[in-house]
Coordinates of C-alpha atoms (C1' of nucleotides) in Angstrom, one line a residue:
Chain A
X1 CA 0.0 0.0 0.0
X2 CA 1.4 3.4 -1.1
X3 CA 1.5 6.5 1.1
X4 CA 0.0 9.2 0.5
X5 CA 1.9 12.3 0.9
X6 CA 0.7 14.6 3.8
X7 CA 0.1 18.1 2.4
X8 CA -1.5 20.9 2.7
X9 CA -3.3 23.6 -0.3
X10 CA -1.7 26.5 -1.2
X11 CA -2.6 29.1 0.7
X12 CA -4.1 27.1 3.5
X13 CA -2.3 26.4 6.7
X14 CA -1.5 23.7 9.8
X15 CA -1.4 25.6 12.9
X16 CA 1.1 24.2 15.4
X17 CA 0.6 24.7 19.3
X18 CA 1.9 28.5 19.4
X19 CA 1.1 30.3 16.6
X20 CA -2.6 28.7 17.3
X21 CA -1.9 30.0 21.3
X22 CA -1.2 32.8 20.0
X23 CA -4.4 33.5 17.8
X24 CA -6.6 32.4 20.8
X25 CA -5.4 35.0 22.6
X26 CA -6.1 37.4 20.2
X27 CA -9.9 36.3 19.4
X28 CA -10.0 36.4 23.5
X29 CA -9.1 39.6 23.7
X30 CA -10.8 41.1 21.2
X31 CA -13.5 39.4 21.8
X32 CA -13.5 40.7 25.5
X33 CA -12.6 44.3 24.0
X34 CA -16.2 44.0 21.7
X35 CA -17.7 43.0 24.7
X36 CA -16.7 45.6 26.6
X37 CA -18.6 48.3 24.2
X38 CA -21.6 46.3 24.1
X39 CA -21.2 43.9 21.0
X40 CA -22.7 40.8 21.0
X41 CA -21.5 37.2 19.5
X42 CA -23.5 35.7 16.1
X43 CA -22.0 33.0 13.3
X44 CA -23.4 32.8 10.2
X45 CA -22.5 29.8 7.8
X46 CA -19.8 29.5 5.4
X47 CA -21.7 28.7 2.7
X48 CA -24.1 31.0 0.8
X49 CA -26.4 31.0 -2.2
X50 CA -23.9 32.7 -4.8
X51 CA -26.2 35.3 -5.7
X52 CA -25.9 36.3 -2.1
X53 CA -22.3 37.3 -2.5
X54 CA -21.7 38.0 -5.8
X55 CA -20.8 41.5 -6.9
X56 CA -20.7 42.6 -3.4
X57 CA -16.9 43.1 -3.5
X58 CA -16.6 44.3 -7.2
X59 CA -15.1 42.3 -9.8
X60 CA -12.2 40.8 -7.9
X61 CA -14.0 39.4 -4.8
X62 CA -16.5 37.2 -7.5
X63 CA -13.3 36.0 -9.4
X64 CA -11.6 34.7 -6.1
X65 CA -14.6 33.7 -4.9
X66 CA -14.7 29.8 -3.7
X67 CA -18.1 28.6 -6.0
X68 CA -19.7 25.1 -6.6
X69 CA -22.5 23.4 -7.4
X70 CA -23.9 21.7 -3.9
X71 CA -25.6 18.1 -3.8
X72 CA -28.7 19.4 -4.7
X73 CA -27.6 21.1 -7.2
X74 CA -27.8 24.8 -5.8
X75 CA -25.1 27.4 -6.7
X76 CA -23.3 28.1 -4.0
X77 CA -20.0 30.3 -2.5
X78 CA -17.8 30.1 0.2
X79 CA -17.9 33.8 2.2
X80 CA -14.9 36.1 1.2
X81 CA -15.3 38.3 4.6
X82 CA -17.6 39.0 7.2
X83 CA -19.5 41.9 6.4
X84 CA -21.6 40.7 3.4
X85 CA -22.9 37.7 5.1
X86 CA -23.9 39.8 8.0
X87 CA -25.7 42.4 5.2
X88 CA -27.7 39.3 4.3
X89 CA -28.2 38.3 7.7
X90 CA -29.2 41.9 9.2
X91 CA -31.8 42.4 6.6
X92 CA -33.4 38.8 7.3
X93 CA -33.1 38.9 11.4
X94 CA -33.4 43.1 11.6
X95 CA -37.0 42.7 12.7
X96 CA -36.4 40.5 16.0
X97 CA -32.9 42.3 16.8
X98 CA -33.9 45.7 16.6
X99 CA -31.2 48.7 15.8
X100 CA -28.9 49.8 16.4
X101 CA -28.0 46.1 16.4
X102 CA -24.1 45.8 17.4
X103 CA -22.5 42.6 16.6
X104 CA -18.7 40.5 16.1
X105 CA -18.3 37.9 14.5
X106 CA -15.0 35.4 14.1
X107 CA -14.3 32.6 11.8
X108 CA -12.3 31.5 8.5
X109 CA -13.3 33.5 5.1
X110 CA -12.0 32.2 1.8
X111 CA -10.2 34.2 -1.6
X112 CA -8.8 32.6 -3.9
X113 CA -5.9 34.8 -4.9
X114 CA -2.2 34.1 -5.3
X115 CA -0.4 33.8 -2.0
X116 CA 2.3 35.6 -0.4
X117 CA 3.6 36.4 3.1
X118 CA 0.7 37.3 5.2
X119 CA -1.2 36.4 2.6
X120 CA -3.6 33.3 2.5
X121 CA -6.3 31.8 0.7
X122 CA -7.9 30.7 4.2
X123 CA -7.7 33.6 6.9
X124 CA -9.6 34.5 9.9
X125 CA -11.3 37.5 10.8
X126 CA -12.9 38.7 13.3
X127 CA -15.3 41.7 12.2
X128 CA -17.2 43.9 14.9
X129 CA -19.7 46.2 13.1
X130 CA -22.8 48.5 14.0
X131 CA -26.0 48.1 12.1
X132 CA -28.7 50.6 11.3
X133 CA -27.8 54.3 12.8
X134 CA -26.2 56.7 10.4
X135 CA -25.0 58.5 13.7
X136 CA -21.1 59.5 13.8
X137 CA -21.1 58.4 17.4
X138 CA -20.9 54.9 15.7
X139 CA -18.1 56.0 13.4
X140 CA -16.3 57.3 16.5
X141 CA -16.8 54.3 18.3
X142 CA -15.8 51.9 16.0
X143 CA -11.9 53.7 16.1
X144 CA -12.1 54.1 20.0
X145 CA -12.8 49.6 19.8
X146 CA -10.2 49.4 17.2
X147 CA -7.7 51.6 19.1
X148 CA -8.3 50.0 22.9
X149 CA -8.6 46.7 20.9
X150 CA -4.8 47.6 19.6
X151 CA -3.9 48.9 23.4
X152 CA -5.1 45.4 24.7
X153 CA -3.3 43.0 22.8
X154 CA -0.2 45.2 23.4
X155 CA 0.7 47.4 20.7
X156 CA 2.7 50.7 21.6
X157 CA 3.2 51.7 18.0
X158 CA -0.3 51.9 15.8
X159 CA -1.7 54.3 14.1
X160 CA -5.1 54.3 13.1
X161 CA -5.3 56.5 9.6
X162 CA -9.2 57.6 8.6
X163 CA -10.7 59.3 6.1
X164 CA -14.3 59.8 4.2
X165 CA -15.2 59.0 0.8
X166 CA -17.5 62.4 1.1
X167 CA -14.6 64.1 0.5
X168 CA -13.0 62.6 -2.2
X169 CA -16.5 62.6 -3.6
X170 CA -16.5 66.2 -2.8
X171 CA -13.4 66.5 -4.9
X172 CA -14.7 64.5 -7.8
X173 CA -17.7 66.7 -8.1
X174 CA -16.0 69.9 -8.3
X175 CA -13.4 68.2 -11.1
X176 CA -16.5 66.5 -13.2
X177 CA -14.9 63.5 -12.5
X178 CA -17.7 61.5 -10.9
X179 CA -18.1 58.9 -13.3
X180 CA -14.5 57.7 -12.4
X181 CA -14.6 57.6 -8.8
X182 CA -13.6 53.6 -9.1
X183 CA -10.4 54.5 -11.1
X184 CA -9.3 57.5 -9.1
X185 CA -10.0 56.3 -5.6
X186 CA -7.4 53.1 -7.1
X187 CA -5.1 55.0 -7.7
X188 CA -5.2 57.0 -4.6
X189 CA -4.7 54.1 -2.5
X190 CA -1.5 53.1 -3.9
X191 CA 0.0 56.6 -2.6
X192 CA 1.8 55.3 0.2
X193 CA 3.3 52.7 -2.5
X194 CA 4.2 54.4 -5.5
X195 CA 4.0 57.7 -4.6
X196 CA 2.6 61.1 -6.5
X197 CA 4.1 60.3 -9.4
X198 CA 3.6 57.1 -9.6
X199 CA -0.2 58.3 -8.7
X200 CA -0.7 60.8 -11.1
X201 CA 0.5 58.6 -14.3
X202 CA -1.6 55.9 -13.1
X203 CA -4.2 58.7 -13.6
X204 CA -3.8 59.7 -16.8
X205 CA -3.4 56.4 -17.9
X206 CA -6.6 55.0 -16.2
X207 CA -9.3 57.9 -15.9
X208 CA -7.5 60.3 -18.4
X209 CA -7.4 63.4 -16.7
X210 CA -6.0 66.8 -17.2
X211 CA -3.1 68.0 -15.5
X212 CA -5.2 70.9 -13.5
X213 CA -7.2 67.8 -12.2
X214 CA -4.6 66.1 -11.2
X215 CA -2.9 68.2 -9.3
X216 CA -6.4 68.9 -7.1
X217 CA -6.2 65.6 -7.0
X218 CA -2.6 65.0 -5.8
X219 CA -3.3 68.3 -3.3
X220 CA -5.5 66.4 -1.1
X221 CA -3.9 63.0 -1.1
X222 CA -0.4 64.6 -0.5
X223 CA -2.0 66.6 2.5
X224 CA 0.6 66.2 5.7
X225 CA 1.2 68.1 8.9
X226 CA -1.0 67.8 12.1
X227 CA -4.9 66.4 12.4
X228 CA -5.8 70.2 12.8
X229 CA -3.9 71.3 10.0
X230 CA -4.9 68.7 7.5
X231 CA -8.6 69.8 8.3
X232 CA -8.0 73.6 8.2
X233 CA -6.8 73.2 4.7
X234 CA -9.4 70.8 3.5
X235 CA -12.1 73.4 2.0
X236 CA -10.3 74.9 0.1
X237 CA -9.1 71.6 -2.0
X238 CA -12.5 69.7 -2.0
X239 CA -14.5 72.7 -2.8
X240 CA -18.5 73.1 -1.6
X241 CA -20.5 70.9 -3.2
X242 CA -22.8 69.2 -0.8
X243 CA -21.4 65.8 -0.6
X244 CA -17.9 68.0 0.1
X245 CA -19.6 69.5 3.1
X246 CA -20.5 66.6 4.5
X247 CA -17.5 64.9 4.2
X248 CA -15.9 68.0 5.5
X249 CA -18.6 68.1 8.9
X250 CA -18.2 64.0 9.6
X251 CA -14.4 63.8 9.5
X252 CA -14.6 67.3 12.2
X253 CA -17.1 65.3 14.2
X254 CA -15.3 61.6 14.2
X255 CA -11.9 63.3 15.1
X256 CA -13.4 65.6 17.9
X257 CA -15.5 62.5 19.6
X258 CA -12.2 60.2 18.9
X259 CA -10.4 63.3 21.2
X260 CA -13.2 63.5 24.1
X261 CA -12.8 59.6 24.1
X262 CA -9.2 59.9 25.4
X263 CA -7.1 58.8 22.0
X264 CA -3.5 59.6 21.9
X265 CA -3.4 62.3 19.2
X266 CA -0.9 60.3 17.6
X267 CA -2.4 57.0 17.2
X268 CA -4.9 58.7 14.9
X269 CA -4.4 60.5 12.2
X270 CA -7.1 62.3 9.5
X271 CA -5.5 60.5 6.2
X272 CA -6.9 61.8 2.8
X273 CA -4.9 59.0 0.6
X274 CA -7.2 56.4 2.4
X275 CA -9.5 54.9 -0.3
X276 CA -10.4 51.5 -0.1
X277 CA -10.4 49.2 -2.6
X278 CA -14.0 47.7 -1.6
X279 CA -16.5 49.2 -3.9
X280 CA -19.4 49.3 -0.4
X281 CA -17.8 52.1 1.6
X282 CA -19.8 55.3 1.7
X283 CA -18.8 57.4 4.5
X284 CA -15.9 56.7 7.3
X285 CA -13.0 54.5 6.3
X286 CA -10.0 53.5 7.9
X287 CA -7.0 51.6 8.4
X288 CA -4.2 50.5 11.0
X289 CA -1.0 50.2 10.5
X290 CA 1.9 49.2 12.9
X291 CA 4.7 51.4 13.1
X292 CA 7.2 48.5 13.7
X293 CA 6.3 46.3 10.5
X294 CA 4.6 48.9 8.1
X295 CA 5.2 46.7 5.1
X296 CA 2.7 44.0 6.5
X297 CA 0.1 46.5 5.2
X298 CA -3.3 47.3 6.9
X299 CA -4.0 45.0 10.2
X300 CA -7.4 45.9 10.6
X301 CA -9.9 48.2 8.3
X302 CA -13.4 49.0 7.7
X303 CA -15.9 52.0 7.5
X304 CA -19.3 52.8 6.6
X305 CA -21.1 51.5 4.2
X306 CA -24.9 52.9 4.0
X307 CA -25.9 51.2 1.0
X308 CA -25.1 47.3 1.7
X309 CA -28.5 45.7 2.9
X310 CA -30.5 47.4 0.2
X311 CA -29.5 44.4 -2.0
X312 CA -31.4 42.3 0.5
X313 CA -33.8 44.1 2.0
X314 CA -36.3 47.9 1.1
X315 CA -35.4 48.7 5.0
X316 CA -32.6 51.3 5.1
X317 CA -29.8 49.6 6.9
X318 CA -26.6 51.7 7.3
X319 CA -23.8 49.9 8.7
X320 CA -19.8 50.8 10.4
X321 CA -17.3 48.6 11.1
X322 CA -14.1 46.6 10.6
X323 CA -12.1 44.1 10.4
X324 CA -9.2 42.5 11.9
X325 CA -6.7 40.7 10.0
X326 CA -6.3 37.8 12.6
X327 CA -3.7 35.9 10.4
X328 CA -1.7 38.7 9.4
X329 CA -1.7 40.6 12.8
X330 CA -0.3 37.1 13.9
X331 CA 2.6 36.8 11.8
X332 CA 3.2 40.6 12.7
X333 CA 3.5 39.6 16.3
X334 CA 5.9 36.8 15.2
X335 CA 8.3 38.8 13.6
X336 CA 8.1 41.4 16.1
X337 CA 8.8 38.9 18.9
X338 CA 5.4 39.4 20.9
X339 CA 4.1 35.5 20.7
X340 CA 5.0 33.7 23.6
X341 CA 6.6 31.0 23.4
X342 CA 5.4 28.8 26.2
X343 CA 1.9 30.0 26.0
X344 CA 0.7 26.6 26.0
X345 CA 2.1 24.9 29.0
X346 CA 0.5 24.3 32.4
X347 CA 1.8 26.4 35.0
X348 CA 2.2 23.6 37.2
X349 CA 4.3 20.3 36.2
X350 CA 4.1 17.3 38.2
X351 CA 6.3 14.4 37.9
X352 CA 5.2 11.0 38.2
X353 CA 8.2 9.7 40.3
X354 CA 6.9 6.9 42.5
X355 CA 4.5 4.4 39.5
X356 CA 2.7 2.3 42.5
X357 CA 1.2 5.8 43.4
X358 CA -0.2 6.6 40.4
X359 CA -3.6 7.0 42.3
X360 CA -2.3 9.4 44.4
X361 CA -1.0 11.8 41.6
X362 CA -4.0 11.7 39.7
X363 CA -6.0 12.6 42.7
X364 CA -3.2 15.6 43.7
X365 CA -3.2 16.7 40.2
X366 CA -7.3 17.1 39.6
X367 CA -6.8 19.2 43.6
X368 CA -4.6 21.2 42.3
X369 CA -6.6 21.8 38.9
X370 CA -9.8 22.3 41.6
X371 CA -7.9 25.0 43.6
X372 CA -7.8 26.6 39.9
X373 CA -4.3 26.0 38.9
X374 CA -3.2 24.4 35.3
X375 CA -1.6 21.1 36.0
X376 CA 0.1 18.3 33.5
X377 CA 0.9 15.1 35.1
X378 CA 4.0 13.2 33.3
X379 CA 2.6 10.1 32.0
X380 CA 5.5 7.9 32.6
X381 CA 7.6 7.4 35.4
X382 CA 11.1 8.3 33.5
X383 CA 14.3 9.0 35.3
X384 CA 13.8 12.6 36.9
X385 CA 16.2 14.3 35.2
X386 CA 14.4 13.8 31.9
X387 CA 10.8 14.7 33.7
X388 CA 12.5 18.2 34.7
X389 CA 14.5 18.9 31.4
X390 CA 10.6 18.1 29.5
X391 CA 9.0 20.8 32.4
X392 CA 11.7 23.1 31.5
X393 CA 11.7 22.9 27.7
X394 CA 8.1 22.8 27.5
X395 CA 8.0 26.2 29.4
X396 CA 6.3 25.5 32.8
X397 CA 6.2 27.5 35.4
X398 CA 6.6 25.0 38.4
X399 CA 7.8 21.6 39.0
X400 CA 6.4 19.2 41.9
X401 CA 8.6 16.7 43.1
X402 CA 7.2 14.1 45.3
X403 CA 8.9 10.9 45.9
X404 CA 9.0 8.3 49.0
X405 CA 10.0 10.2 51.4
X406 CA 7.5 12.9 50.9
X407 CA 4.7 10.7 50.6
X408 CA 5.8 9.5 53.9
X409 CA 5.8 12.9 55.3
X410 CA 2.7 14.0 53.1
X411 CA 5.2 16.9 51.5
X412 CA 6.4 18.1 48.1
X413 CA 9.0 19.7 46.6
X414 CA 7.9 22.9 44.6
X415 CA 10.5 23.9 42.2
X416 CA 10.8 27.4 40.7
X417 CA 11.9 26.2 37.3
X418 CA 13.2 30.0 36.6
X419 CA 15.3 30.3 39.8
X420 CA 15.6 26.7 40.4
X421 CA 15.1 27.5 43.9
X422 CA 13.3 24.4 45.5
X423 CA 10.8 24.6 48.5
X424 CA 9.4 22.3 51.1
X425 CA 5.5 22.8 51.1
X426 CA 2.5 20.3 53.2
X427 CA 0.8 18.6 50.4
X428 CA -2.1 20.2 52.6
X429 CA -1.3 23.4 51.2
X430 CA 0.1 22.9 48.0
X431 CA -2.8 24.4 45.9
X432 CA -2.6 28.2 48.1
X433 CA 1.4 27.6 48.2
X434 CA 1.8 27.2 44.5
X435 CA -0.5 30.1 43.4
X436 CA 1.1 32.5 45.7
X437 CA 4.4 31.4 44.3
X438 CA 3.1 32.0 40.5
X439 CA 1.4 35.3 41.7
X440 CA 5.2 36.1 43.2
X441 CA 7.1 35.4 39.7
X442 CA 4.3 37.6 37.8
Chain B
rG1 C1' -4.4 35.3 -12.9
rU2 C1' 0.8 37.3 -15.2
rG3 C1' 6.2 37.6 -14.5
rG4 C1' 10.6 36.4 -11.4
rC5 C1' 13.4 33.8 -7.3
rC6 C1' 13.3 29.5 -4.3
rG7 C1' 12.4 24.1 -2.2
rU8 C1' 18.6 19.7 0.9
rA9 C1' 17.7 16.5 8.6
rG10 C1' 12.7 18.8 13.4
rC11 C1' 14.7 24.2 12.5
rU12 C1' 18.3 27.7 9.9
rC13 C1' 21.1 26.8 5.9
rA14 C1' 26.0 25.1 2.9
rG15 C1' 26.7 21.9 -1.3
rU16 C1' 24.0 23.4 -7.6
rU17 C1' 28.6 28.0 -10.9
rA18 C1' 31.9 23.4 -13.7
rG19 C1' 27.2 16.3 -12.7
rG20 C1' 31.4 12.1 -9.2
rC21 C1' 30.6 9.1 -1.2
rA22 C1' 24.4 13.9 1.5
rG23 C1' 27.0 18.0 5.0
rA24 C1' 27.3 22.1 9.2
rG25 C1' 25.1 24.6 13.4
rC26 C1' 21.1 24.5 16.5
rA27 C1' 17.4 21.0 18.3
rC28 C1' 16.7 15.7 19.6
rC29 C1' 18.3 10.8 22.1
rU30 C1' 21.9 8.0 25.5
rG31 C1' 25.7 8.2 29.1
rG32 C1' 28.9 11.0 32.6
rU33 C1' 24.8 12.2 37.3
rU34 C1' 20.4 4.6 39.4
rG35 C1' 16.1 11.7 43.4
rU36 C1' 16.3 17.2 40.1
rG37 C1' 16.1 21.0 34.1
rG38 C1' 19.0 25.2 31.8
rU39 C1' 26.0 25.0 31.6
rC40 C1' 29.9 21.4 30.5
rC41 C1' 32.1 16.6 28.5
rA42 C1' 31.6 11.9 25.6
rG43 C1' 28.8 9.2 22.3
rG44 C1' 24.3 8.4 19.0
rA45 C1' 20.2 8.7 15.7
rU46 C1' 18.1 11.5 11.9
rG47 C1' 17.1 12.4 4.8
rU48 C1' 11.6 9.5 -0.9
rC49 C1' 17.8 16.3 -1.6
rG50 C1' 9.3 18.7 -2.5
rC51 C1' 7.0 15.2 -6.2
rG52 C1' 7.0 12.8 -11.3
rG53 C1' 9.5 12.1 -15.7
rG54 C1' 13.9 12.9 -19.1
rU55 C1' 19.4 13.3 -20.4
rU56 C1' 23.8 10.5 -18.5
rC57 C1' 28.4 5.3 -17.0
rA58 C1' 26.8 8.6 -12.9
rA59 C1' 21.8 13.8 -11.1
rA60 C1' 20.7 17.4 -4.8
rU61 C1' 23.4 19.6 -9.2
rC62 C1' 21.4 19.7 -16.2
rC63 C1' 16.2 19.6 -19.0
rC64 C1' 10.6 19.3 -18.9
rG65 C1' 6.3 19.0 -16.0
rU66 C1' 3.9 19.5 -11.4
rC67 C1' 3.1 20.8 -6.2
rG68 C1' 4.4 24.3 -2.4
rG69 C1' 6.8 29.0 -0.5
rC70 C1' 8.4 34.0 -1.3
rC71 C1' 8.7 38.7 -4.3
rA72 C1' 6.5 42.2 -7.9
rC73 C1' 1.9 43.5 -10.6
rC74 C1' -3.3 43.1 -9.2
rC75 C1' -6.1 43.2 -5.0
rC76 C1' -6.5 43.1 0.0
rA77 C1' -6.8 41.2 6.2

RNA sequence: GUGGCCGUAGCUCAGUUAGGCAGAGCACCUGGUUGUGGUCCAGGAUGUCGCGGGUUCAAAUCCCGUCGGCCACCCCA
């Protein structure tokens, strides 16, 4: 009988013990950050009727869209993100939820686009998003979650950049270039990338434009200097068309309710060159980059989009929120050194020393577990020396050691695997003795 | 999807230029130390050289295909 070869598809992933640590932390704590603001949990399946996702993303999103015929024969798609399934699911469930319905959601989403680092064809996301209020105050709160969210996991360097389509749709009005908004806001978002000039070729390549619009144009996406700068030269670029003003008034309102929720000014910054690709956005958008690993791209994104649920539903449903790049912000904290190593380990290690007592270790191990301690028992009564060197590769935090002797005596040894420092402690008060000693190391 | 670079031990990689015994460091295992890890010393095990085919007396090395990874474009988390 041949083999056959373990392997994986491109662009979908094993995870070992402590990347997969490491990403249960991060759903844990942003799930606890969501929380916090008043979000609750829902799932939605992975498979849709196609019709339910297609053209939600613009061209792309269909093309790398997973899609198959089903044993019944129904066309159907595997999700590409989070926030069209949740459209779908708003506009069906809107009546029993009520609004402003605030929700996140976590789980695997599927493109089928060439790989690269940071880069899969299975991710996870985990979305958090505020349905049916066009109020600002939800704008504002969505970058206060993403920012304490970023603050929690333990990020010093972030910056969240924002922007509003209004504006550039402000802009695009005064030019007479509304009919290529899709060209001109893709070119815009490559700024950071290639640059103005790279922008403005791209330009008048793509949209054909003139050189006067252009430069209006490359005015507001090259716009620098503080939040309060950027904003006091804004009118005059974007001009006063309606759609200008109102850009204008929302991005004044977000930043000032960002400020009276206690943001560092310089974890956010007003950001005219944000675009994004996704055809839904309306109003707010935004993205967050880490100062330490800026080539990793955008770690978590969104904004509002007032015009998604009207595909499924006559009810208006405006929606904000975003999404967090699970996988990538993962291999960000690799490289960065942030995932801990021995995430995975019981705190406590006992060795099984004397085998006739197995009974007895088992029944120590679950009272120690009781008094709410992690514990691993060894499973085999091996030389000593190899039980500690496993406890110490494996990244525990304490060792118990009880042979004979301390049977006899109803003892153990309690190691401090940092320190190696070794202490005699009643097995009558192992449980408190043991968490004191963790709570001492930190 | 298009173009380029890459794939050798668990990990990081050398060896490919110019075909000629499959290597190093780290990790791992055993012993020194039959009741104590990290250091040290001695010894040991470890390979479909990604996979399939071709050229050749001989292929990790050259050729073709394929799978996978990375980079750019594209798009995006």
């Amino acid at each position: 009988m041949s083999i056959i070869p373990p392997r994986t598809l491109k662009g979908f992933r094993d995870y070992l013990p402590q990347t997969m640590a490491a990403r249960e932390q991060v759903i844990e704590t942003a799930r606890s950050v969501c929380r916090n603001f008043g979000f609750a949990p829902i799932d939605t399946p992975v498979l849709e009727y196609s019709e339910i996702l297609l053209g939600k993303g613009g061209e792309e999103s269909d093309r790398q869209m997973y899609r198959f015929e089903d044993h019944g024969g129904r066309d159907v798609a595997m999700r590409f993100d989070l926030t069209v399934p949740l459209a779908r699911f708003a506009a069906q469930h809107v009546r029993r939820l009520g609004t402003p319905f605030k929700r996140y959601h976590v789980g695997p989403v599927w493109r089928g686009e060439n790989t690269q680092r940071g880069r899969y064809r299975e991710f996870v996301q985990f979305d958090f998003d505020t349905i049916g209020t066009e109020s600002l105050l939800a704008d504002v709160e969505t970058l206060v979650v993403v920012h304490d969210l970023f603050a929690a996991l333990g990020f010093e360097g972030f910056t969240i950049h924002f922007n509003n389509r209004s504006l550039l749709n402000g802009l695009l009005d005064k030019l007479g270039l509304e009919d290529q908004a899709a060209v001109v806001l893709r070119a815009l978002d490559k700024m950071p990338k290639i640059g103005p000039h790279g922008v403005s070729e791209e330009l008048r390549r793509a949209a054909g434009t003139s050189d006067q619009q252009v430069n209006s144009i490359l005015a507001l996406a090259g716009l620098t200097g503080t939040n309060d700068e950027v904003v006091a030269a804004l009118p005059a670029i974007v001009g006063s068309s309606p759609r200008a003003q109102t850009g204008l008034a929302a991005v004044e309102e977000v930043l000032a309710g960002v400020r009276a929720s206690g943001i560092p000014e310089e974890r956010i910054r007003v950001d005219v060159s944000i675009a994004r690709g996704l055809a839904y956005y309306t109003g707010t958008v935004y993205e967050t980059f880490l100062a330490d690993l800026p080539g990793i791209g955008s770690v978590c994104s969104g904004g509002r989009y007032d015009d998604l649920a009207s595909l499924y539903t006559k009810q208006r449903l405006p929606g904000i929120g975003g999404s967090l790049g699970v996988d990538r912000l993962i291999a960000a904290m690799e490289e960065l050194g942030m995932v801990d190593e021995s995430a995975a380990a019981a705190d406590v290690f006992v060795a099984l020393f004397v085998p006739e007592r197995v009974g007895d270790y088992l029944g120590l191990a679950a009272e120690l577990r009781a008094a709410g301690l992690s514990v691993e028992l060894y499973p085999e009564a091996r030389k000593l020396g190899a039980q500690m060197k496993y406890a110490d590769r494996r990244g525990h935090r304490l060792a118990v050691i009880i042979g004979e002797d301390e049977w006899d005596s109803q003892t153990a040894q309690v190691k401090m695997l940092a320190t190696g420092r070794s202490t005699e402690v009643p097995l009558s008060q192992l449980g408190r003795r043991c968490s004191d000693m963790l709570e001492e190391a930190g």
